Coordinates of C-alpha atoms in Angstrom, one line a residue:
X1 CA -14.4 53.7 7.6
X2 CA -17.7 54.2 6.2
X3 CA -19.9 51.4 5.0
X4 CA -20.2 52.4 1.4
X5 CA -15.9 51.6 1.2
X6 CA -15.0 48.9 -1.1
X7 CA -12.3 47.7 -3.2
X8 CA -11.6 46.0 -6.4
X9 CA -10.4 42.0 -6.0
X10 CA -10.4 38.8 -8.3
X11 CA -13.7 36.7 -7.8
X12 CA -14.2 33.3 -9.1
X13 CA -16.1 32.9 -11.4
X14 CA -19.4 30.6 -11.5
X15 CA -22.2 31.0 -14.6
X16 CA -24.3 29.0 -16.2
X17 CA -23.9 30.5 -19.3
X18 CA -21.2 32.0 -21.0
X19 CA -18.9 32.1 -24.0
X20 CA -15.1 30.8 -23.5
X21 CA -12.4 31.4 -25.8
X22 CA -9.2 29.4 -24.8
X23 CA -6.1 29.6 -26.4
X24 CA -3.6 26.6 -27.1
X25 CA -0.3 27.0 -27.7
X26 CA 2.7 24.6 -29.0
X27 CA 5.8 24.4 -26.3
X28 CA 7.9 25.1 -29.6
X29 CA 7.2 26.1 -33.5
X30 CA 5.7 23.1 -34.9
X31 CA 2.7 21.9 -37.2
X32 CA -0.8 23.1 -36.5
X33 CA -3.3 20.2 -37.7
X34 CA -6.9 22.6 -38.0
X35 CA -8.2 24.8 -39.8
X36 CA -10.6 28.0 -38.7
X37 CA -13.9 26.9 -38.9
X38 CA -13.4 23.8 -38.1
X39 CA -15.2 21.4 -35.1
X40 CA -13.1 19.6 -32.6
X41 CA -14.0 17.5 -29.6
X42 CA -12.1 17.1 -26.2
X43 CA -9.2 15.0 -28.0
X44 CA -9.1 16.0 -31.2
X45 CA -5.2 16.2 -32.3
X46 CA -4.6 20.1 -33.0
X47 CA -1.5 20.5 -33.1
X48 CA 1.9 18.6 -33.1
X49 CA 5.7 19.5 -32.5
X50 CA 9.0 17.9 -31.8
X51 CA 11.7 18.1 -28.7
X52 CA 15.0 17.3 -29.2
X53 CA 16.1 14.6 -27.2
X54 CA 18.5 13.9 -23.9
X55 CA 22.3 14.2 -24.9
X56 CA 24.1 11.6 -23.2
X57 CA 28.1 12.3 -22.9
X58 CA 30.3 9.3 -23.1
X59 CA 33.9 10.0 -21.7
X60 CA 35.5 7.4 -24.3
X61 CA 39.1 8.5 -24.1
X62 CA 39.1 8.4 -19.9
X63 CA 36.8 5.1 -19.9
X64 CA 39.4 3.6 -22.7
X65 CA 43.0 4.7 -21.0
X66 CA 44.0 6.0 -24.6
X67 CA 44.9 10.1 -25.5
X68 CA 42.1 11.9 -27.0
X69 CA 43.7 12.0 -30.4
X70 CA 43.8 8.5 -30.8
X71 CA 40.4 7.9 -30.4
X72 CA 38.6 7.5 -33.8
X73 CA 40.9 4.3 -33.6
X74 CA 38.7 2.7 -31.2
X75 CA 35.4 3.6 -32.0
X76 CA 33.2 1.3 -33.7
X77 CA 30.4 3.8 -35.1
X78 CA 30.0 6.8 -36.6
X79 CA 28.5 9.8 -36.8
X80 CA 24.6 10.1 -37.8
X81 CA 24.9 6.0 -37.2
X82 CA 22.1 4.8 -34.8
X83 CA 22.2 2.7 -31.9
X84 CA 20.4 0.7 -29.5
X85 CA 20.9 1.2 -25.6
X86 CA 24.3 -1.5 -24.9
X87 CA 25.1 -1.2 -28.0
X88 CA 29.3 -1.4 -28.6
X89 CA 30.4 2.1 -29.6
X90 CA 33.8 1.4 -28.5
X91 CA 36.2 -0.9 -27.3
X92 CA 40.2 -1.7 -26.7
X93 CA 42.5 -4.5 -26.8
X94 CA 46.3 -5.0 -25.8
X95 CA 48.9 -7.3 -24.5
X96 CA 47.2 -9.9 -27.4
X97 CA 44.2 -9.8 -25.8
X98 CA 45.0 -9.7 -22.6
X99 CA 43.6 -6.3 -21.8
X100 CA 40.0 -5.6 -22.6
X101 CA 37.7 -2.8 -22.7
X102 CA 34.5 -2.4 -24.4
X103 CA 32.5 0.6 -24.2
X104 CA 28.4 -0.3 -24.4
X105 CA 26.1 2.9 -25.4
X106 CA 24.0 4.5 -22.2
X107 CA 20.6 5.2 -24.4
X108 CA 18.8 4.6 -27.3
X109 CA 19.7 7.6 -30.1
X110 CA 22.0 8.4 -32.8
X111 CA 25.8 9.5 -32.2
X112 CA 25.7 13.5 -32.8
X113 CA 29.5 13.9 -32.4
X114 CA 32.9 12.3 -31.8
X115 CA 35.6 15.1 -30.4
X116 CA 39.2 14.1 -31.0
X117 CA 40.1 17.1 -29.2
X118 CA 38.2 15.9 -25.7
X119 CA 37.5 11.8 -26.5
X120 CA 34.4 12.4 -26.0
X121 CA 31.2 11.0 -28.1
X122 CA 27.8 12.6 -27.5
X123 CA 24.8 10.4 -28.2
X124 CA 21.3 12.2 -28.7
X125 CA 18.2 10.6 -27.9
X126 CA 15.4 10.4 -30.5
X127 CA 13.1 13.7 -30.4
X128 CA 10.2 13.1 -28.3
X129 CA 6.7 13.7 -30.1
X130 CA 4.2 16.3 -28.6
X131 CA 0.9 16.3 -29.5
X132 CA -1.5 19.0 -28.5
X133 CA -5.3 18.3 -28.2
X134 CA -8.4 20.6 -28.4
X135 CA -9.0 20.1 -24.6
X136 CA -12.6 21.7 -25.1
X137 CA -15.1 20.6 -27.1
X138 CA -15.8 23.4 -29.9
X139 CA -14.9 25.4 -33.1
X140 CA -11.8 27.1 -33.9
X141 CA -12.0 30.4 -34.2
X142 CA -8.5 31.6 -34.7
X143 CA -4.9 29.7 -36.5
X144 CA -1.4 30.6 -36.2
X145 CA 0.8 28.5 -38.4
X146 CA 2.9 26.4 -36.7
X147 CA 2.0 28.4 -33.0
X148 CA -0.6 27.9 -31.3
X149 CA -5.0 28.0 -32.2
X150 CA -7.9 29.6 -30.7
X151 CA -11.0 27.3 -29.4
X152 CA -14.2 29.1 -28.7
X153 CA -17.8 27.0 -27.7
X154 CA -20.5 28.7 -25.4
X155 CA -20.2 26.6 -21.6
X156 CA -21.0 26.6 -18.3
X157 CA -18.3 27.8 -16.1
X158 CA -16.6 26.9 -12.9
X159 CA -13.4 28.1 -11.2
X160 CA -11.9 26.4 -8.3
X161 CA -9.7 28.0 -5.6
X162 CA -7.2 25.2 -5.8
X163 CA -6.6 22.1 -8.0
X164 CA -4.2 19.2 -8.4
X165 CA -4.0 17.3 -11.9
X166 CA -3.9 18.2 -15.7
X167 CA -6.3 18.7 -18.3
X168 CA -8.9 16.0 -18.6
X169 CA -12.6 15.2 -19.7
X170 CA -15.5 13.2 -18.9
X171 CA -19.1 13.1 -17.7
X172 CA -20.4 15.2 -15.0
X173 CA -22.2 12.5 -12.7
X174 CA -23.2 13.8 -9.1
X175 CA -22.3 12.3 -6.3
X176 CA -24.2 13.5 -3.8
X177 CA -27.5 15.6 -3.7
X178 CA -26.6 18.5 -1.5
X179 CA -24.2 20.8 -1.6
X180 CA -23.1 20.5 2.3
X181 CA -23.1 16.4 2.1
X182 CA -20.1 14.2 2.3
X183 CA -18.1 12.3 -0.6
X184 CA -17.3 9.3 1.2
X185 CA -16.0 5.9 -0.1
X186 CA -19.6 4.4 -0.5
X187 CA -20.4 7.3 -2.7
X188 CA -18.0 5.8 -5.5
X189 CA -18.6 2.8 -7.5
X190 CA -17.3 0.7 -10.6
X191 CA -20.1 2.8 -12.6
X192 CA -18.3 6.2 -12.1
X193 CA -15.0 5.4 -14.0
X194 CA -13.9 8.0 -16.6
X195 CA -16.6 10.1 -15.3
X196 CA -16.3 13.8 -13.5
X197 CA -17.7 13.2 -9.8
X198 CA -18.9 16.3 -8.2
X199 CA -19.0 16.1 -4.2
X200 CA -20.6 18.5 -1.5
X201 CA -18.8 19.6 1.5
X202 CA -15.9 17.0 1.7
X203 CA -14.2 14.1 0.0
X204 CA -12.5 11.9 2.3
X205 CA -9.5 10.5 2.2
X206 CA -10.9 7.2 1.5
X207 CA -12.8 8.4 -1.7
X208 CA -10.2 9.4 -3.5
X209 CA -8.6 6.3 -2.8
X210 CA -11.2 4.0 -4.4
X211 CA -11.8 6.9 -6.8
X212 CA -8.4 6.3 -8.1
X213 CA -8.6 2.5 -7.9
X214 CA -12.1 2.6 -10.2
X215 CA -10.2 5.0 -12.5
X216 CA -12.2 8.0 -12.0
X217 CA -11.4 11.2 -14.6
X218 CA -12.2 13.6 -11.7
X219 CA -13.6 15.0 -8.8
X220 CA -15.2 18.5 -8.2
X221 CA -15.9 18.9 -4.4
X222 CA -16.5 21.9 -1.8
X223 CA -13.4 21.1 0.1
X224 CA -11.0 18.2 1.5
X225 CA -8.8 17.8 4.7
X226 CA -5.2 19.2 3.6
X227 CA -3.8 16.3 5.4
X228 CA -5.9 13.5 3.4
X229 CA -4.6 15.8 0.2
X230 CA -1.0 15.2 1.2
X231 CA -1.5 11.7 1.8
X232 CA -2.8 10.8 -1.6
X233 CA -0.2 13.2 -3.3
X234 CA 2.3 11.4 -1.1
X235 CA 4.4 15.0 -0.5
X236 CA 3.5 18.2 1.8
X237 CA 1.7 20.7 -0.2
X238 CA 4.4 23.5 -0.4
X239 CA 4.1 25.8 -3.5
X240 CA 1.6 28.0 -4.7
X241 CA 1.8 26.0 -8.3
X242 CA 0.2 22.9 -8.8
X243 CA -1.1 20.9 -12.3
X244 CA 1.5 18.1 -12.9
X245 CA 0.7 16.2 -10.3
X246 CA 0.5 12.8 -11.1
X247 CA -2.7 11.4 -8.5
X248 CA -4.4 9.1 -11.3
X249 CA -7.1 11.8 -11.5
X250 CA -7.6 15.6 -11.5
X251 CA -9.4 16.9 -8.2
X252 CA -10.8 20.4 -7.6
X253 CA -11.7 22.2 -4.7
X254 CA -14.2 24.9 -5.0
X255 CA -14.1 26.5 -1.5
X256 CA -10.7 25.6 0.1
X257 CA -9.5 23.2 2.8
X258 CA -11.6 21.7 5.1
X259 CA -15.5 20.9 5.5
X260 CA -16.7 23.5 3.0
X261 CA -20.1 22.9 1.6
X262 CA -19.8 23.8 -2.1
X263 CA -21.6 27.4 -3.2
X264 CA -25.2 26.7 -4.3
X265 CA -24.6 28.3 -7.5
X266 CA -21.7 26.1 -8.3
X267 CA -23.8 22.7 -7.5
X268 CA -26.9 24.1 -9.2
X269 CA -24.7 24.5 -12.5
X270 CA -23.3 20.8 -11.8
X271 CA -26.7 19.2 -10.8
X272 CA -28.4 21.1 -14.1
X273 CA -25.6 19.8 -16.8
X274 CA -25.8 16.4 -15.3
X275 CA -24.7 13.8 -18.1
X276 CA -22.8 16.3 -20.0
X277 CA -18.9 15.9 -21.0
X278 CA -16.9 18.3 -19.5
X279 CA -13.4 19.6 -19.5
X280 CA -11.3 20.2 -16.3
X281 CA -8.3 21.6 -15.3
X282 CA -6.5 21.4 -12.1
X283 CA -3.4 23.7 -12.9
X284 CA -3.2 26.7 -9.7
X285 CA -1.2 29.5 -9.4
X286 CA -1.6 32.3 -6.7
X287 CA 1.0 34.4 -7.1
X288 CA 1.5 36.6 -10.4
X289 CA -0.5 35.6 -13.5
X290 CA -3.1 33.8 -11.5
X291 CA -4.4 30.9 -12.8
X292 CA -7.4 29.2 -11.6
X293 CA -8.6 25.3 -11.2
X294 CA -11.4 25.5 -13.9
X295 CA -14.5 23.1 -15.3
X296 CA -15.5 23.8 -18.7
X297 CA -19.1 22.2 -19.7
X298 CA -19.9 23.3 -23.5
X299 CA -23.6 24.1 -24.2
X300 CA -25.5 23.3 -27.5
X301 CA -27.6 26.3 -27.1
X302 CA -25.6 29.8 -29.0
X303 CA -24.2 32.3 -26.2
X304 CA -23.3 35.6 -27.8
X305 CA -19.5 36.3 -27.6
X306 CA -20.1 39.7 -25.8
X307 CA -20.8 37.6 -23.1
X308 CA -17.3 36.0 -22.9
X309 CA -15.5 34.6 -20.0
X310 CA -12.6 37.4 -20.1
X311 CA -15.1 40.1 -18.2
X312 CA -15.6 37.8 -15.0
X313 CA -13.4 37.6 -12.1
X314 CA -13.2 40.9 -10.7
X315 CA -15.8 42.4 -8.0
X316 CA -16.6 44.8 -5.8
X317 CA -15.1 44.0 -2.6
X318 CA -16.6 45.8 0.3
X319 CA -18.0 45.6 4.2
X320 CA -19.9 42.4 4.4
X321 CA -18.4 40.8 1.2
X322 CA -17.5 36.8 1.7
X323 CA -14.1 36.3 1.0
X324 CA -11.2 33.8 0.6
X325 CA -7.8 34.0 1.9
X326 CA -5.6 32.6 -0.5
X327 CA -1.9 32.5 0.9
X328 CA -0.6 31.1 4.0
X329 CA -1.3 30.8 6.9
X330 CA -4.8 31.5 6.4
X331 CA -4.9 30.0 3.3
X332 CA -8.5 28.6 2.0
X333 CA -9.9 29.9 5.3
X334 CA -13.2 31.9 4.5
X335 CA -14.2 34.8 6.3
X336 CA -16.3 38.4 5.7
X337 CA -14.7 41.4 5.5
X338 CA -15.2 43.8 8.8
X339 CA -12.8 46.7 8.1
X340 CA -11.2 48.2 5.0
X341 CA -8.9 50.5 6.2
X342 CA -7.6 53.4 4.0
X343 CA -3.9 54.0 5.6
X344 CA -1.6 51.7 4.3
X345 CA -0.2 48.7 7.1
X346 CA 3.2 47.1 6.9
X347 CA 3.1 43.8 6.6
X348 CA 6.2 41.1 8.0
X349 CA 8.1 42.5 4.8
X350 CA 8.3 46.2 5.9
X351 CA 6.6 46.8 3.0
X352 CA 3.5 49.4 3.4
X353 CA 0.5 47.6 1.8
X354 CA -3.0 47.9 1.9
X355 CA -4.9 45.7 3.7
X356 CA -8.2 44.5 4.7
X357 CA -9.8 42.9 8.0
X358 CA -11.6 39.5 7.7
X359 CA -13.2 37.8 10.5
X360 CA -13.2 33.9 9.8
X361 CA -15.8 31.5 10.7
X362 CA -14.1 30.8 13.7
X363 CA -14.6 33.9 14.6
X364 CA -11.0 35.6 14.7
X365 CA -10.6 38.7 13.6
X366 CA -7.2 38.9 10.9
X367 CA -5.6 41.6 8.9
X368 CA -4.0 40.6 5.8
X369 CA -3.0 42.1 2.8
X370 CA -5.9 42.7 0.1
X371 CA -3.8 41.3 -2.7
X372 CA -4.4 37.9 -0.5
X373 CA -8.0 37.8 -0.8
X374 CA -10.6 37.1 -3.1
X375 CA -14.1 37.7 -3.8
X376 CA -16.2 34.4 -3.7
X377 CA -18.4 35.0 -6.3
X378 CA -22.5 34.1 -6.1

């Protein structure tokens, strides 16, 4: 294979400057609270919409001993009435007294239906309130009614390779000075909570502890030791979809697992927007539809909208290009590319693929599918 071969793979993306358009969308049809033109911040209310609540089923006629038919009899409610969790919706007496059953409600709701042909009562909870906020700091740009709005603002830009966490926001503060130093416990104080913390190389498993304790917002760092990961996430790291988690804080890793010293060009774009807010997203998914842990950092200065964030993340990919493997069992491991062969390989599957040859810092030499690599982009 010559040297001039290459392919086309995803990149992450890491610029200064840029212009980002994100789109946010209801979960279903609601209200939308904006109007184009108009500036929001980081939790600004955008948009708001209503789920229905939890049906709970209440067996009245098995729980009460009486036919199905003969249950309006017994009931104590009706339907549209409201009532309290323990509530009595039902209850039975015989022998004068003797025999007694009362029937309390199991949630908080209002009674949706009582069935004479099952004895059965269906109690709804109230609908739960969603409301959706701006997540960036910016102007909107674009409004559908009742659906969903689009947010533009010209940012700095930073994808991760993995993340665990939600959307959240806060000031960039760093941590460390170089990119290849440690984020240890005594790196973390009081003065850092609901602030973005941007490590080197590692956090430690201690750091995120006390990080979580202070009430950091998050933490950008080059990498962390999957085991200290699993320990604060209290479950084995399994699926190639992550976002909900619920660690007290959102945490970003730019390089992968292990003692990765973040890429200069990442830090620079930390160290340089020092004291700015910032919005961060741990949400990861590798398979189809990738999405990417991101850090959004919006810039007073105008950025032209030609120069928007939809025409990064593809590259070049040839002999010599730094990659990232991004599924198991190589996954996060970082490696150049050796060989890009043009037959196609079959992989455990059977299935004829494509593939490329990395060798990995530790100097093995692996061939994996090219759909499991990415370009780390400088």
């Amino acid at each position: 294979m010559s040297e001039e071969s290459f392919a086309y793979t995803p990149g992450l993306a890491a610029t200064p400057s840029t212009y980002v358009r994100k789109i946010r969308i209801l979960p279903v049809k609601g209200e939308i609270l904006v109007n184009v033109g108009q500036k929001v911040s980081f939790d600004t209310i955008i948009g708001r919409c209503y789920l229905e609540g939890a049906p709970y089923v209440v067996k009245l006629s098995e729980l009460l001993g009486v036919d199905p038919e003969d249950i309006e009899r017994y009931v104590t409610v009706r339907v549209g009435d409201k009532v309290k969790q323990g509530d009595i919706i039902a209850k039975y007496s015989a022998l004068l007294g003797l025999i007694k059953r009362i029937i309390t409600a199991p949630a908080t709701g209002v009674i949706e239906s009582i069935s004479s042909v099952t004895g059965h009562m269906i109690i709804r909870e109230p609908p739960r309130v969603i409301e959706l906020t701006a997540y960036i700091k910016g102007v909107v740009e674009e409004v559908v009614p009742g659906e969903s709005v689009v947010i533009g603002t010209p940012a700095a830009y930073v994808q991760g390779i993995i993340g665990f966490g939600g959307e959240t926001h806060g000031e960039i503060v760093m941590g460390v000075s170089k990119p290849n130093e440690v984020l240890d416990e005594s790196k973390i104080s009081e003065a850092h909570a609901g602030k973005i913390v941007i490590g080197g190389s590692l956090v430690t498993y201690e750091a995120l502890v006390k990080a979580r304790k202070v009430g950091v917002r998050g933490i950008v760092v080059g990498g962390a030791k999957i085991t200290d990961v699993e320990r604060i996430l209290g479950y084995r790291i399994g699926v190639a979809i992550t976002g909900r988690e619920n660690i007290g804080f959102t945490l970003i890793l730019t390089e992968g697992f292990g003692n990765l010293p973040m890429s200069e060009r990442a830090f620079e774009i930390f160290r340089s927007n020092e004291g700015r807010e910032a919005a961060l997203n741990g949400a990861t998914q590798v398979r189809a539809g990738v999405i990417r842990p991101e850090v959004i950092i919006p810039l007073p200065e105008s950025v032209s909208r030609e120069e928007s964030i939809e025409i990064l993340g593809e590259g070049r990919m040839k002999i010599g290009s730094i990659v990232r493997i991004i599924r198991y069992p190589y996954f996060g491991a970082i490696g150049v590319v050796v060989d890009l062969p043009v037959e196609l390989h079959k992989i455990e599957t059977e299935s004829p693929v494509r593939v490329v040859r990395v060798k990995l810092q530790d100097g093995r030499i692996v061939t994996i599918p090219r759909a499991d690599v990415e370009i780390i982009s400088e």
